[in-house]
Short mmCIF file of C-alpha atoms and ligand atoms in Angstrom, two decimals:
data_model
loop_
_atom_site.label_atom_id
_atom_site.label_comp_id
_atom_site.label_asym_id
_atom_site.label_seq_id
_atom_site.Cartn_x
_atom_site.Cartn_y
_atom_site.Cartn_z
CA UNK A 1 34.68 -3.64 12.81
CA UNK A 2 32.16 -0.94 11.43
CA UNK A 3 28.42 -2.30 11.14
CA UNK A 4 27.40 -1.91 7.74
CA UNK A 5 24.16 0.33 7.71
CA UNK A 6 20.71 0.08 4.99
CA UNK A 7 20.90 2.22 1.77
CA UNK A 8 19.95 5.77 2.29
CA UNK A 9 16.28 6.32 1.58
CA UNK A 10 15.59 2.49 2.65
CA UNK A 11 13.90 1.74 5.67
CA UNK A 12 13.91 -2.09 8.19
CA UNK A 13 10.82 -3.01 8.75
CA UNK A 14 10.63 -5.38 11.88
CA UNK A 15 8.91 -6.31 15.00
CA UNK A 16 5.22 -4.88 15.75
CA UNK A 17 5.88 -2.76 12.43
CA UNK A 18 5.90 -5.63 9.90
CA UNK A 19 2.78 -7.03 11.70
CA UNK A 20 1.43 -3.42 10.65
CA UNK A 21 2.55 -3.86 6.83
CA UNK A 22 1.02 -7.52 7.09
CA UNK A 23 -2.57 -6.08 8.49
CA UNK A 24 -2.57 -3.21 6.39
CA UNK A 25 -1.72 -5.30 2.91
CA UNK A 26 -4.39 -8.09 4.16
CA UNK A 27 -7.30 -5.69 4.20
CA UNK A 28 -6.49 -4.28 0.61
CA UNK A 29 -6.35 -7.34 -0.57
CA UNK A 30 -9.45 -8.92 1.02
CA UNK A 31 -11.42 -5.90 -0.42
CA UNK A 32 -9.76 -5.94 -3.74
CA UNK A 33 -11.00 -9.55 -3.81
CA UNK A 34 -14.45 -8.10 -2.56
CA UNK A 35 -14.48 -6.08 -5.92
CA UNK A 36 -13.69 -9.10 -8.36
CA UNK A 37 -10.02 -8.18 -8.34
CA UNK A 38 -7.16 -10.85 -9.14
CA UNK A 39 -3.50 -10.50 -7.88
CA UNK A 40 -0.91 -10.02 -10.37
CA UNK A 41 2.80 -9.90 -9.31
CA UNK A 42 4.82 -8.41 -12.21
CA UNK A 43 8.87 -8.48 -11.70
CA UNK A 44 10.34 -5.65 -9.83
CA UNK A 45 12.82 -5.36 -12.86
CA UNK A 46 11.79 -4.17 -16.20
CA UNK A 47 13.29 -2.88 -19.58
CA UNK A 48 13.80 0.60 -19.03
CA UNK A 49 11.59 1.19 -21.72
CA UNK A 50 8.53 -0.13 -19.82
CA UNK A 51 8.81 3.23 -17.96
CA UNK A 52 10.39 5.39 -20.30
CA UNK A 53 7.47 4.56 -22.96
CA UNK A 54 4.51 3.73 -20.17
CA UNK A 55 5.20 5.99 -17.49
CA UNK A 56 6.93 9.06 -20.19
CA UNK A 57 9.99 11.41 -20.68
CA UNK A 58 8.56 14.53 -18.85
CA UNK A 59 7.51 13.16 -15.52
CA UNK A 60 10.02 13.62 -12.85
CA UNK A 61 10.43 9.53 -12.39
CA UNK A 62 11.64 8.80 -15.55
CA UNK A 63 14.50 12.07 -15.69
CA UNK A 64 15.27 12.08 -12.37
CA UNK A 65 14.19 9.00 -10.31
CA UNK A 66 14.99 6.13 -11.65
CA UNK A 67 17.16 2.98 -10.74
CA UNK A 68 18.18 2.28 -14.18
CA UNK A 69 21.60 -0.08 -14.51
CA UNK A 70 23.36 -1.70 -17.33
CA UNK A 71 23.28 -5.77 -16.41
CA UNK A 72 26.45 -7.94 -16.90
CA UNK A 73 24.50 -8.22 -20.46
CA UNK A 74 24.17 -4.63 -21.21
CA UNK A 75 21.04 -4.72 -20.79
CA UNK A 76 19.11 -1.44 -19.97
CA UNK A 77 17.06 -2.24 -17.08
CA UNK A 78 14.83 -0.20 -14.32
CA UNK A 79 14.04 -1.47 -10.49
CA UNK A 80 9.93 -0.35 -11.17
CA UNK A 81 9.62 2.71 -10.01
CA UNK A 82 5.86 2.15 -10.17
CA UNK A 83 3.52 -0.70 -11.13
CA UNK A 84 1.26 0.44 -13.92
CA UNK A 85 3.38 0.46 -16.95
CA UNK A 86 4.73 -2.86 -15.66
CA UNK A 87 1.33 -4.38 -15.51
CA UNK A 88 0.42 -2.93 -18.72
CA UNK A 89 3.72 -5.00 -20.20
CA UNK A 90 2.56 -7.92 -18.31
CA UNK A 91 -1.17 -7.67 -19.83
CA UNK A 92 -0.12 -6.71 -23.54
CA UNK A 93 2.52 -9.54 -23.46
CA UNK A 94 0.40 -12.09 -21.99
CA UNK A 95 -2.43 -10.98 -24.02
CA UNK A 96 -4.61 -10.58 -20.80
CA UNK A 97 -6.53 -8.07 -23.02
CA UNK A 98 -8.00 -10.85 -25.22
CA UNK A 99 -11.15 -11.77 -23.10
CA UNK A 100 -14.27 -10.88 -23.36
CA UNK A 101 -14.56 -10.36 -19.90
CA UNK A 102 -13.51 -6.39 -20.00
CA UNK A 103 -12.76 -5.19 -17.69
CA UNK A 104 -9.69 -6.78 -16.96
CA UNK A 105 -9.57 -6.45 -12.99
CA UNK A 106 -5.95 -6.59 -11.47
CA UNK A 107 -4.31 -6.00 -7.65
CA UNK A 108 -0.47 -5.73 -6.90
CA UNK A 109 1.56 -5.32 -4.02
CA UNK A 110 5.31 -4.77 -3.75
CA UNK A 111 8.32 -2.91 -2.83
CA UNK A 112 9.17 0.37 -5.82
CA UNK A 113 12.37 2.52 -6.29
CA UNK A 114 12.58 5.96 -6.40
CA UNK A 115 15.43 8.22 -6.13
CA UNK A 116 14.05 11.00 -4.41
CA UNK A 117 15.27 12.80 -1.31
CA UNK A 118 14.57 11.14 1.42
CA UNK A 119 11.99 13.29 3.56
CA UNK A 120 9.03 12.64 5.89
CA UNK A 121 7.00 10.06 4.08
CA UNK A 122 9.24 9.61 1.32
CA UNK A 123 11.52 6.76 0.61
CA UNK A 124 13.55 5.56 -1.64
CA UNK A 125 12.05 1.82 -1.73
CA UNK A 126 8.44 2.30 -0.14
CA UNK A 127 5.86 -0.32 -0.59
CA UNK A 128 2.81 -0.22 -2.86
CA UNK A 129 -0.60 -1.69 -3.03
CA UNK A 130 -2.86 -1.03 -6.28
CA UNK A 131 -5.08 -1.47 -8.59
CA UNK A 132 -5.72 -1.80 -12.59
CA UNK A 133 -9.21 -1.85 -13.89
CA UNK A 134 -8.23 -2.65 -17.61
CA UNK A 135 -10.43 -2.32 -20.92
CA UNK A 136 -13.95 -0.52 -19.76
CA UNK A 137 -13.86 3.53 -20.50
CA UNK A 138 -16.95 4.28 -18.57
CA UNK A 139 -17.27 7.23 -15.55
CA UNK A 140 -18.57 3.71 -13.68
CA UNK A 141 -15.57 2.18 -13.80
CA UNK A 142 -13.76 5.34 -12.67
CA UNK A 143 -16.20 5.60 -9.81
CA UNK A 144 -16.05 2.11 -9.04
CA UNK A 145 -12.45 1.80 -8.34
CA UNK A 146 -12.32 5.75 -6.37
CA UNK A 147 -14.84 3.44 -4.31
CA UNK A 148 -12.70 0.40 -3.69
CA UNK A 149 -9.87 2.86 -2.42
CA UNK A 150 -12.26 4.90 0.19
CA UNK A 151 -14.21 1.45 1.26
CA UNK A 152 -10.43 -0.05 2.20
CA UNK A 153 -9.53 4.13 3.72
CA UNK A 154 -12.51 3.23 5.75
CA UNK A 155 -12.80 -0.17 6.91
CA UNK A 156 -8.38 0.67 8.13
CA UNK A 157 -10.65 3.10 10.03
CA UNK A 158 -9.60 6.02 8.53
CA UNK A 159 -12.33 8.40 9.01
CA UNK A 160 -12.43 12.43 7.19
CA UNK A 161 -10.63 10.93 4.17
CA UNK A 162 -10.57 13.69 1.16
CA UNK A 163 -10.59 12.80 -2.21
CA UNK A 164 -9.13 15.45 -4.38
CA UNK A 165 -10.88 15.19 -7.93
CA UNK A 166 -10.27 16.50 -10.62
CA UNK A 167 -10.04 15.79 -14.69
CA UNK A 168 -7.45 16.18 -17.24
CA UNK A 169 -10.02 15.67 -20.20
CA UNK A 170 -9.30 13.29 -23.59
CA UNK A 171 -6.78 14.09 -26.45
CA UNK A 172 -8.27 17.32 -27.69
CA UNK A 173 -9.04 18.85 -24.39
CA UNK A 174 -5.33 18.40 -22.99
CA UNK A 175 -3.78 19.74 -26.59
CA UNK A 176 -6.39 22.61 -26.37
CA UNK A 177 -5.16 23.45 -22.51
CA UNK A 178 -1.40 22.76 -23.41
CA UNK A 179 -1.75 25.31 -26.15
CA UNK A 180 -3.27 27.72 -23.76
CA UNK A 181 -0.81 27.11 -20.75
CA UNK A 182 2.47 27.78 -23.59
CA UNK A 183 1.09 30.98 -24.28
CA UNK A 184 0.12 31.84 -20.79
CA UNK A 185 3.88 30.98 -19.38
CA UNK A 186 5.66 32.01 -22.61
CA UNK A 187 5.59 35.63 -20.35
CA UNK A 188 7.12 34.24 -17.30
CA UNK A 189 8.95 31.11 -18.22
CA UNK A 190 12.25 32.52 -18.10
CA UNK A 191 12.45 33.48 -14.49
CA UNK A 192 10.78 30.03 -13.44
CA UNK A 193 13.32 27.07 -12.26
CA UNK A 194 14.94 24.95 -14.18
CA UNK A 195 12.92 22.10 -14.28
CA UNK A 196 9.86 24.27 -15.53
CA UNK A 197 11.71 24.80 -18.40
CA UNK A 198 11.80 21.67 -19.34
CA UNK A 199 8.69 20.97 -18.26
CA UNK A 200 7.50 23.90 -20.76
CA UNK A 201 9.20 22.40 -23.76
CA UNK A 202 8.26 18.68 -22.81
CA UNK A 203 4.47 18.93 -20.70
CA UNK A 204 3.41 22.46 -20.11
CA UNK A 205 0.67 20.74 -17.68
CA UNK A 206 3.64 19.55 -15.38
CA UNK A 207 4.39 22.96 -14.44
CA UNK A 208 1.20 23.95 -12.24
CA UNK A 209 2.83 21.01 -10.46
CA UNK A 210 5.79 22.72 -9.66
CA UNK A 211 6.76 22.90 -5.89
CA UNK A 212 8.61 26.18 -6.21
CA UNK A 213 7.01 29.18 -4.22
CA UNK A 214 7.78 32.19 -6.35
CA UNK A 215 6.68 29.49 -9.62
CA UNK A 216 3.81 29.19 -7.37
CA UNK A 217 2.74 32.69 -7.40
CA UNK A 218 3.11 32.68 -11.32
CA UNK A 219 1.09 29.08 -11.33
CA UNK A 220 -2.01 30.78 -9.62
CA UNK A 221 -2.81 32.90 -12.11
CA UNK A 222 -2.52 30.74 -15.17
CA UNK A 223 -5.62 29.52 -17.23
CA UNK A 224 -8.05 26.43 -15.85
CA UNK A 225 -8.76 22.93 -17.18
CA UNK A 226 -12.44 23.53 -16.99
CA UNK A 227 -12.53 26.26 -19.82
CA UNK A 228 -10.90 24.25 -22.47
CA UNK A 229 -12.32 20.45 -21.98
CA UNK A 230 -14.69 19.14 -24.94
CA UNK A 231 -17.91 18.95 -24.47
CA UNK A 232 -17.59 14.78 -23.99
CA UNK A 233 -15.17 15.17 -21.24
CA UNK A 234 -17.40 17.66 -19.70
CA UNK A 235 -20.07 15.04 -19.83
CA UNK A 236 -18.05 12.21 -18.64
CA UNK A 237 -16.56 14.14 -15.61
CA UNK A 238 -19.98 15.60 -14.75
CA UNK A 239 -20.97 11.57 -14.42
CA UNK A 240 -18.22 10.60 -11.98
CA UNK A 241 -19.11 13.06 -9.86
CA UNK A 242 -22.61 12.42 -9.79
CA UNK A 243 -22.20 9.20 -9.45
CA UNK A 244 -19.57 9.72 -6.05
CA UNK A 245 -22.03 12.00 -4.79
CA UNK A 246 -25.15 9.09 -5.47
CA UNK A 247 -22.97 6.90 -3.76
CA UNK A 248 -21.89 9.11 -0.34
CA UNK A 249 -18.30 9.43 -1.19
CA UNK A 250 -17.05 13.01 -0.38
CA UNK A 251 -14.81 14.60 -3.02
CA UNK A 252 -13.84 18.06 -3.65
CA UNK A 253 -12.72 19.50 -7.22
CA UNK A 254 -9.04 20.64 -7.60
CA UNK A 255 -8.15 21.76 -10.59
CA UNK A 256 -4.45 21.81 -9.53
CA UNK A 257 -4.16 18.31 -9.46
CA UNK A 258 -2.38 17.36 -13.04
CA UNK A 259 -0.31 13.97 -11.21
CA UNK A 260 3.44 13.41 -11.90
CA UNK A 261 2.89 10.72 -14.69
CA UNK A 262 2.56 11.37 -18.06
CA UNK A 263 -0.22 8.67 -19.05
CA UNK A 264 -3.55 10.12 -17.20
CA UNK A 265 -6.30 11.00 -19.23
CA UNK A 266 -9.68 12.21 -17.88
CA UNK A 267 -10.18 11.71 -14.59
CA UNK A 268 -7.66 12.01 -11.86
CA UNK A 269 -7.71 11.58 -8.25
CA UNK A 270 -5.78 11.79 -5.21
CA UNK A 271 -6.26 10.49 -1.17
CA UNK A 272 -5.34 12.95 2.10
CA UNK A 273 -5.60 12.37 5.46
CA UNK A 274 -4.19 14.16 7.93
CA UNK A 275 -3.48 12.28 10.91
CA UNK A 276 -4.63 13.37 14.86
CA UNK A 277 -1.26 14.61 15.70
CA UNK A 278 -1.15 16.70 12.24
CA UNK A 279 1.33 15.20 10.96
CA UNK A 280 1.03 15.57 7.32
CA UNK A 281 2.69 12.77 5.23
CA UNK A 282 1.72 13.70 1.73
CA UNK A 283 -1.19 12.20 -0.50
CA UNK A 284 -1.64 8.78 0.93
CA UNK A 285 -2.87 6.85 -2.72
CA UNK A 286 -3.19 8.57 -5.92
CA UNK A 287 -4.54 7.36 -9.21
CA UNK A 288 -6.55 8.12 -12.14
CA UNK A 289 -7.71 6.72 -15.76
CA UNK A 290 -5.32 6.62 -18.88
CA UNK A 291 -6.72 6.28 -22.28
CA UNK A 292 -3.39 5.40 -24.22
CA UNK A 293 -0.88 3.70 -22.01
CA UNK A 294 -1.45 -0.22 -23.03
CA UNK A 295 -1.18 1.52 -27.10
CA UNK A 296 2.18 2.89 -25.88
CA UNK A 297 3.63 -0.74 -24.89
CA UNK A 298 2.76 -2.05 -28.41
CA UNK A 299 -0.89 -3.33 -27.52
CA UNK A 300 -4.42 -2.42 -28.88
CA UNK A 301 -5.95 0.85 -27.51
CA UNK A 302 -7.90 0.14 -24.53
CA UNK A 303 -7.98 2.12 -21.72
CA UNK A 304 -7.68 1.60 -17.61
CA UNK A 305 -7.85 3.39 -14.96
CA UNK A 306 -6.04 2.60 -10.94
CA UNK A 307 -4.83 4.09 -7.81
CA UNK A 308 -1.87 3.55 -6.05
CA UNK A 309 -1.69 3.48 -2.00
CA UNK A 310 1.86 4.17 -0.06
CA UNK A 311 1.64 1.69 2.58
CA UNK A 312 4.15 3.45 4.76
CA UNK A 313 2.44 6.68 4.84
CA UNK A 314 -1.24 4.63 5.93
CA UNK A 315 0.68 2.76 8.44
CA UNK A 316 2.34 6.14 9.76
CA UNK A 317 -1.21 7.60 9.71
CA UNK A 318 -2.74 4.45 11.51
CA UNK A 319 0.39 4.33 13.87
CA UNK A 320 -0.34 7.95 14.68
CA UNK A 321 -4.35 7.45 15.58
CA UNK A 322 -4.20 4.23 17.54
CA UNK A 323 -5.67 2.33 14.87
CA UNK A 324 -2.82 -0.42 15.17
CA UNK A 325 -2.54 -3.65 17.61
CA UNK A 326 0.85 -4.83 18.63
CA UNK A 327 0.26 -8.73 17.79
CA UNK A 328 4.41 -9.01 17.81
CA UNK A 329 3.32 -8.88 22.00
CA UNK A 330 0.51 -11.86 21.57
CA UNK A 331 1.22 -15.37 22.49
CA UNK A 332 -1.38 -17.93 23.56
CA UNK A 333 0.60 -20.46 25.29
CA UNK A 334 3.64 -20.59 26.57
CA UNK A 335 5.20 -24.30 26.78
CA UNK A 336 7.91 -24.81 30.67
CA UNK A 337 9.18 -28.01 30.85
CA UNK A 338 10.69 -27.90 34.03
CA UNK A 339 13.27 -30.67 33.67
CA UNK A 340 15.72 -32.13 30.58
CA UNK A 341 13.65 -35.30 30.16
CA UNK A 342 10.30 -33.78 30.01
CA UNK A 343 11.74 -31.43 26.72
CA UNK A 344 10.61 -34.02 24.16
CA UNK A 345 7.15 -34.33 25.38
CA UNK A 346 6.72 -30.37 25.80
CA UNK A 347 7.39 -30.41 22.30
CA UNK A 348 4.87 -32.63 21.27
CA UNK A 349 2.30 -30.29 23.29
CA UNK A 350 3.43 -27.63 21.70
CA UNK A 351 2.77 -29.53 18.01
CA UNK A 352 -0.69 -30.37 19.10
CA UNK A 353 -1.48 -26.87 20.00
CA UNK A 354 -0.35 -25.17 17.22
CA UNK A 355 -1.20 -28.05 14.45
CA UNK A 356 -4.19 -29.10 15.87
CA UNK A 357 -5.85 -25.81 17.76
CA UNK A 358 -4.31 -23.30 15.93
CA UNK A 359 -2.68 -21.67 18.81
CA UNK A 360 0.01 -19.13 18.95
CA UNK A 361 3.10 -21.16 20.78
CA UNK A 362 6.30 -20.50 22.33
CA UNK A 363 8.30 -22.69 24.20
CA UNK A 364 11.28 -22.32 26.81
CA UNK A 365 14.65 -24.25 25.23
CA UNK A 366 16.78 -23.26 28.11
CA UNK A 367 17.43 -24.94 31.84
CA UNK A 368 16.33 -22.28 33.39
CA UNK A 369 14.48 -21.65 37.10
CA UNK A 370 10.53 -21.81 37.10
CA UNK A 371 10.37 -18.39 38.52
CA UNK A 372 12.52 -16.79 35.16
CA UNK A 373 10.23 -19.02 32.44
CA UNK A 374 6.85 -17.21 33.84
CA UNK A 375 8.85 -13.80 33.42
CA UNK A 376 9.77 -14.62 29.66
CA UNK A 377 5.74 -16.16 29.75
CA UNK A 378 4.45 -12.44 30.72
CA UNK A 379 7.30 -10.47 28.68
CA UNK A 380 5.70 -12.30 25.41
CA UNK A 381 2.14 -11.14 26.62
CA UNK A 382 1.21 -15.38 27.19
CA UNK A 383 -2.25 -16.22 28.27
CA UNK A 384 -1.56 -19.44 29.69
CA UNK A 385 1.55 -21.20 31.13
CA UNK A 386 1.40 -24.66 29.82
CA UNK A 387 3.74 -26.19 32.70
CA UNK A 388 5.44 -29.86 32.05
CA UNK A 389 7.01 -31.80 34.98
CA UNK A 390 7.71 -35.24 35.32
CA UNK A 391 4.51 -36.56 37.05
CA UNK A 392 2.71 -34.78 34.33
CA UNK A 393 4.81 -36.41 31.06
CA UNK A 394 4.14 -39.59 32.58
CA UNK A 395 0.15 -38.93 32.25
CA UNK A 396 -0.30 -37.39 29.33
CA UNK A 397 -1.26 -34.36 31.42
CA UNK A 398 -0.12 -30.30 31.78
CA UNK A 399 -0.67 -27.93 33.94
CA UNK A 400 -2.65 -25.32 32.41
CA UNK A 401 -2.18 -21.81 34.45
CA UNK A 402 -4.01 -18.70 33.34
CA UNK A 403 -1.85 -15.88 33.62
CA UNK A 404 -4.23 -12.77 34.30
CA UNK A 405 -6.35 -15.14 36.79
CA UNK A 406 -3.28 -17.37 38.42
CA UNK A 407 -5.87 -19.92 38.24
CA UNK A 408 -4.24 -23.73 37.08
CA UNK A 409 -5.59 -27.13 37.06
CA UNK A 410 -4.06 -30.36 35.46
CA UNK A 411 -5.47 -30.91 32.32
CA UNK A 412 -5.00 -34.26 30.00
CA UNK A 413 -3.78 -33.77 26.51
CA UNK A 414 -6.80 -35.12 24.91
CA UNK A 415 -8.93 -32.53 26.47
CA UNK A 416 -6.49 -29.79 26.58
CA UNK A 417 -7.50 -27.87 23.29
CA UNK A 418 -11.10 -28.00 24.07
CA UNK A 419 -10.16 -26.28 27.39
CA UNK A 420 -7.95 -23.31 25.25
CA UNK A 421 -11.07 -23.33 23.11
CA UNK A 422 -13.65 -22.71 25.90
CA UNK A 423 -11.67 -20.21 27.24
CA UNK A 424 -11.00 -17.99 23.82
CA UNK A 425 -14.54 -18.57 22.21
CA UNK A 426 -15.98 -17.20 25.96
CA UNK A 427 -13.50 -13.95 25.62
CA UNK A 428 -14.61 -13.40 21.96
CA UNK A 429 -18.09 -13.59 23.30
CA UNK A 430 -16.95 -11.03 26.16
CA UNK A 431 -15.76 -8.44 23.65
CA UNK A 432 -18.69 -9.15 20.90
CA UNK A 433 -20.82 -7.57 23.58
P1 LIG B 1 2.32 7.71 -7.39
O1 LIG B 1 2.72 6.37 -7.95
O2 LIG B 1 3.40 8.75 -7.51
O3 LIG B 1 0.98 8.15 -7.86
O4 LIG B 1 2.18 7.49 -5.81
C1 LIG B 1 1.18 6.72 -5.23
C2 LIG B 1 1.34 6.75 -3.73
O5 LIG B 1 2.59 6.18 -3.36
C3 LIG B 1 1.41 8.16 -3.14
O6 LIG B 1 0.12 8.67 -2.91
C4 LIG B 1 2.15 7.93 -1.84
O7 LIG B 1 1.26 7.46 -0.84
C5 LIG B 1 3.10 6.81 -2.21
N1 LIG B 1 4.46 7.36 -2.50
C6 LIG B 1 4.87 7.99 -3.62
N2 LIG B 1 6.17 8.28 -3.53
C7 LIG B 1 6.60 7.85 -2.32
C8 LIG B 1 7.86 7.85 -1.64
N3 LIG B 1 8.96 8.33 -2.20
N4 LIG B 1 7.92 7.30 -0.40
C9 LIG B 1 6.82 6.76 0.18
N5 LIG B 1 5.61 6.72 -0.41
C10 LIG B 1 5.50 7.26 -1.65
#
């Protein structure tokens, strides 16, 4: 019969790999948590008008990208393509915002949909870790969460990190620069593509976006952010960067960078690395501050501002450098009993050791010879044989063989963990040094 393969644009994630996603998603988090940050775990489906209103009607997700279905209710719903506006919902309908402990600090981590074409570093469900910084409007909190993201880039041991900067301005600024991009492409928008077009008629700014190389050539020439923000955002972007630069985080201005959602405000950020090989996977996080987004979702009008990291592209980018271990290939013990009546007391050992020491633990199930059980010991990268025979159930003893050394010695159950411990604490000590 055929095998039934995974949705185009999906990807399995097994072995070593999800070991990868695990390490990766536990060092966000522990320096999320660092940074007074609280998990929040919104559903992955939504009314479609989470995104529609939150996210907006220009940006490429909501025309193009999204998994929106009918239920057997007829209800209009969306697999998230994105967490923000979903948080947002989750905040304005919980009331998260009445506190006075502003700013409201939020993490998430989850799978997102996104019908896009399936390319190097780009997926259809990819994996996202973020966060929301809710209810403060200062640079600070800006610079503060830009920090969080380049602390976790660094401590993954990502090292040349750039952070692409740049700011959209507030209300007036963006209506002044919308104003002057119309007139600027009113010239050339009718030999630009299609989705410039409506990009024109919906969010002018989307265009210097556009991926397009002869729209490219146009895009070069068209007018700057930096001539048309008020004198407030001036003020407020000139303190972010001060205050990256105060605190050693390298950033360089791009005045490209608009972002493919409709809600930023201010400033806006994005995260490249480029791993040893080259390989060039896209912007691994993105993120930036919105002023209006929580207003847009029916609550008061406080603003936020997050990034977004794709975990597949920083675990292609790790993959690529070395900077991942294989535990999948790790196994402290591994349990032989080397006859049918000596099974139920292996088992017990291997209780102890895990329960009680905390030890990785395998055992054999099969009658199989001695000599194939130390193969399947070394295929699962064991350090130690624990071998049980019959003279040794009847004591309350193993035989504890280290692998790399061939050294064994019978050791009695009581004292067996202190033994494992001696040994581990003295090869931490080895590699401290
Ligand atoms: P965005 O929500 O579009 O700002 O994206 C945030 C981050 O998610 C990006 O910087 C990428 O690292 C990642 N990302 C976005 N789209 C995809 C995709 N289709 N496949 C894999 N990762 C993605």
């Amino acid at each position: 019969m055929e095998i039934i393969k995974n949705v185009k644009g999906t990807h399995d994630i097994f072995g070593g790999e999800s070991n990868s996603y695990d390490y990766v998603e536990s060092i966000m988090k522990s320096i999320a948590e660092l940074y007074a940050y609280n998990g929040v775990r919104p559903p992955v489906l939504e009314y479609s008008q989470v995104f529609s209103r939150g996210v907006g009607e220009s940006s490429d997700i909501v025309r193009k990208e999204m998994y929106t279905f009918p239920d057997k209710g007829g209800r209009d719903l969306t697999l998230r393509p994105e967490f923000t506006a979903g948080i947002m919902r989750l905040v304005v309908q919980n009331k998260l915002y009445a506190t006075n402990e502003l700013p409201l600090k939020l993490y998430y981590n989850g799978p997102v949909f996104r019908y896009e074409r399936p390319q190097l570093g780009r997926y259809r469900q990819f994996n996202q870790f973020g966060v929301e910084s809710i209810g403060n409007n200062s640079a600070m909190n800006d610079v503060e969460v830009i920090a969080l993201a380049y602390t976790i880039l660094c401590s993954l041991g990502l090292e040349d990190v750039t952070i692409k900067l740049n700011t959209l301005g507030d209300d007036e600024s963006r209506n002044n620069y919308r104003k002057a991009l119309k007139e600027f492409f009113a010239n050339h928008i009718e030999n630009m593509c299609e989705d410039c077009k409506s990009r024109y008629e919906l969010n002018p700014l989307r265009i210097l976006d556009c991926k397009v190389p002869e729209d490219q050539e146009i895009v070069k020439d068209a007018p700057s952010i930096g001539n048309y923000l008020t004198e407030a955002s001036k003020l407020r972007f000139e303190d972010v960067q001060d205050a990256l630069s105060a605190l050693h985080i390298p950033y360089e201005i791009d005045e490209s960078l608009v972002r493919g959602l409709d809600y930023y405000s201010e400033t806006v950020f994005e995260f490249h690395y480029k791993s040893k090989t080259g390989q060039d996977y896209g912007a691994v996080g993105a993120g930036g501050h919105y002023g209006k987004l929580m207003m847009e979702l029916g609550g008061p009008e406080l603003p936020g501002v997050g990034f977004s990291f794709g975990i597949e592209r920083i675990v292609s980018v790790l993959k690529d450098d070395g900077l991942l271990v294989d535990k999948n290939n790790e196994l402290d013990c591994y349990i032989m009993p080397l006859g049918e009546n000596e099974r139920l007391f292996a088992e017990e050992v291997a209780v102890l050791l895990r329960n009680s020491g905390g030890y990785r633990v395998d055992m054999c199930f099969d009658k199989t010879k001695v000599g194939n059980m130390f193969k399947r010991a070394s295929n699962k990268g064991a350090k130690f044989a624990v071998i049980v025979g019959e003279e040794e159930a009847k004591n309350d003893s193993v035989v504890l063989k280290n692998l790399a050394t061939q050294e064994q010695e019978t050791v009695k159950l009581e004292n067996i963990i202190d033994k494992l411990d001696e040994f581990f604490d003295s090869q931490e000590e080895e590699t401290q040094k």
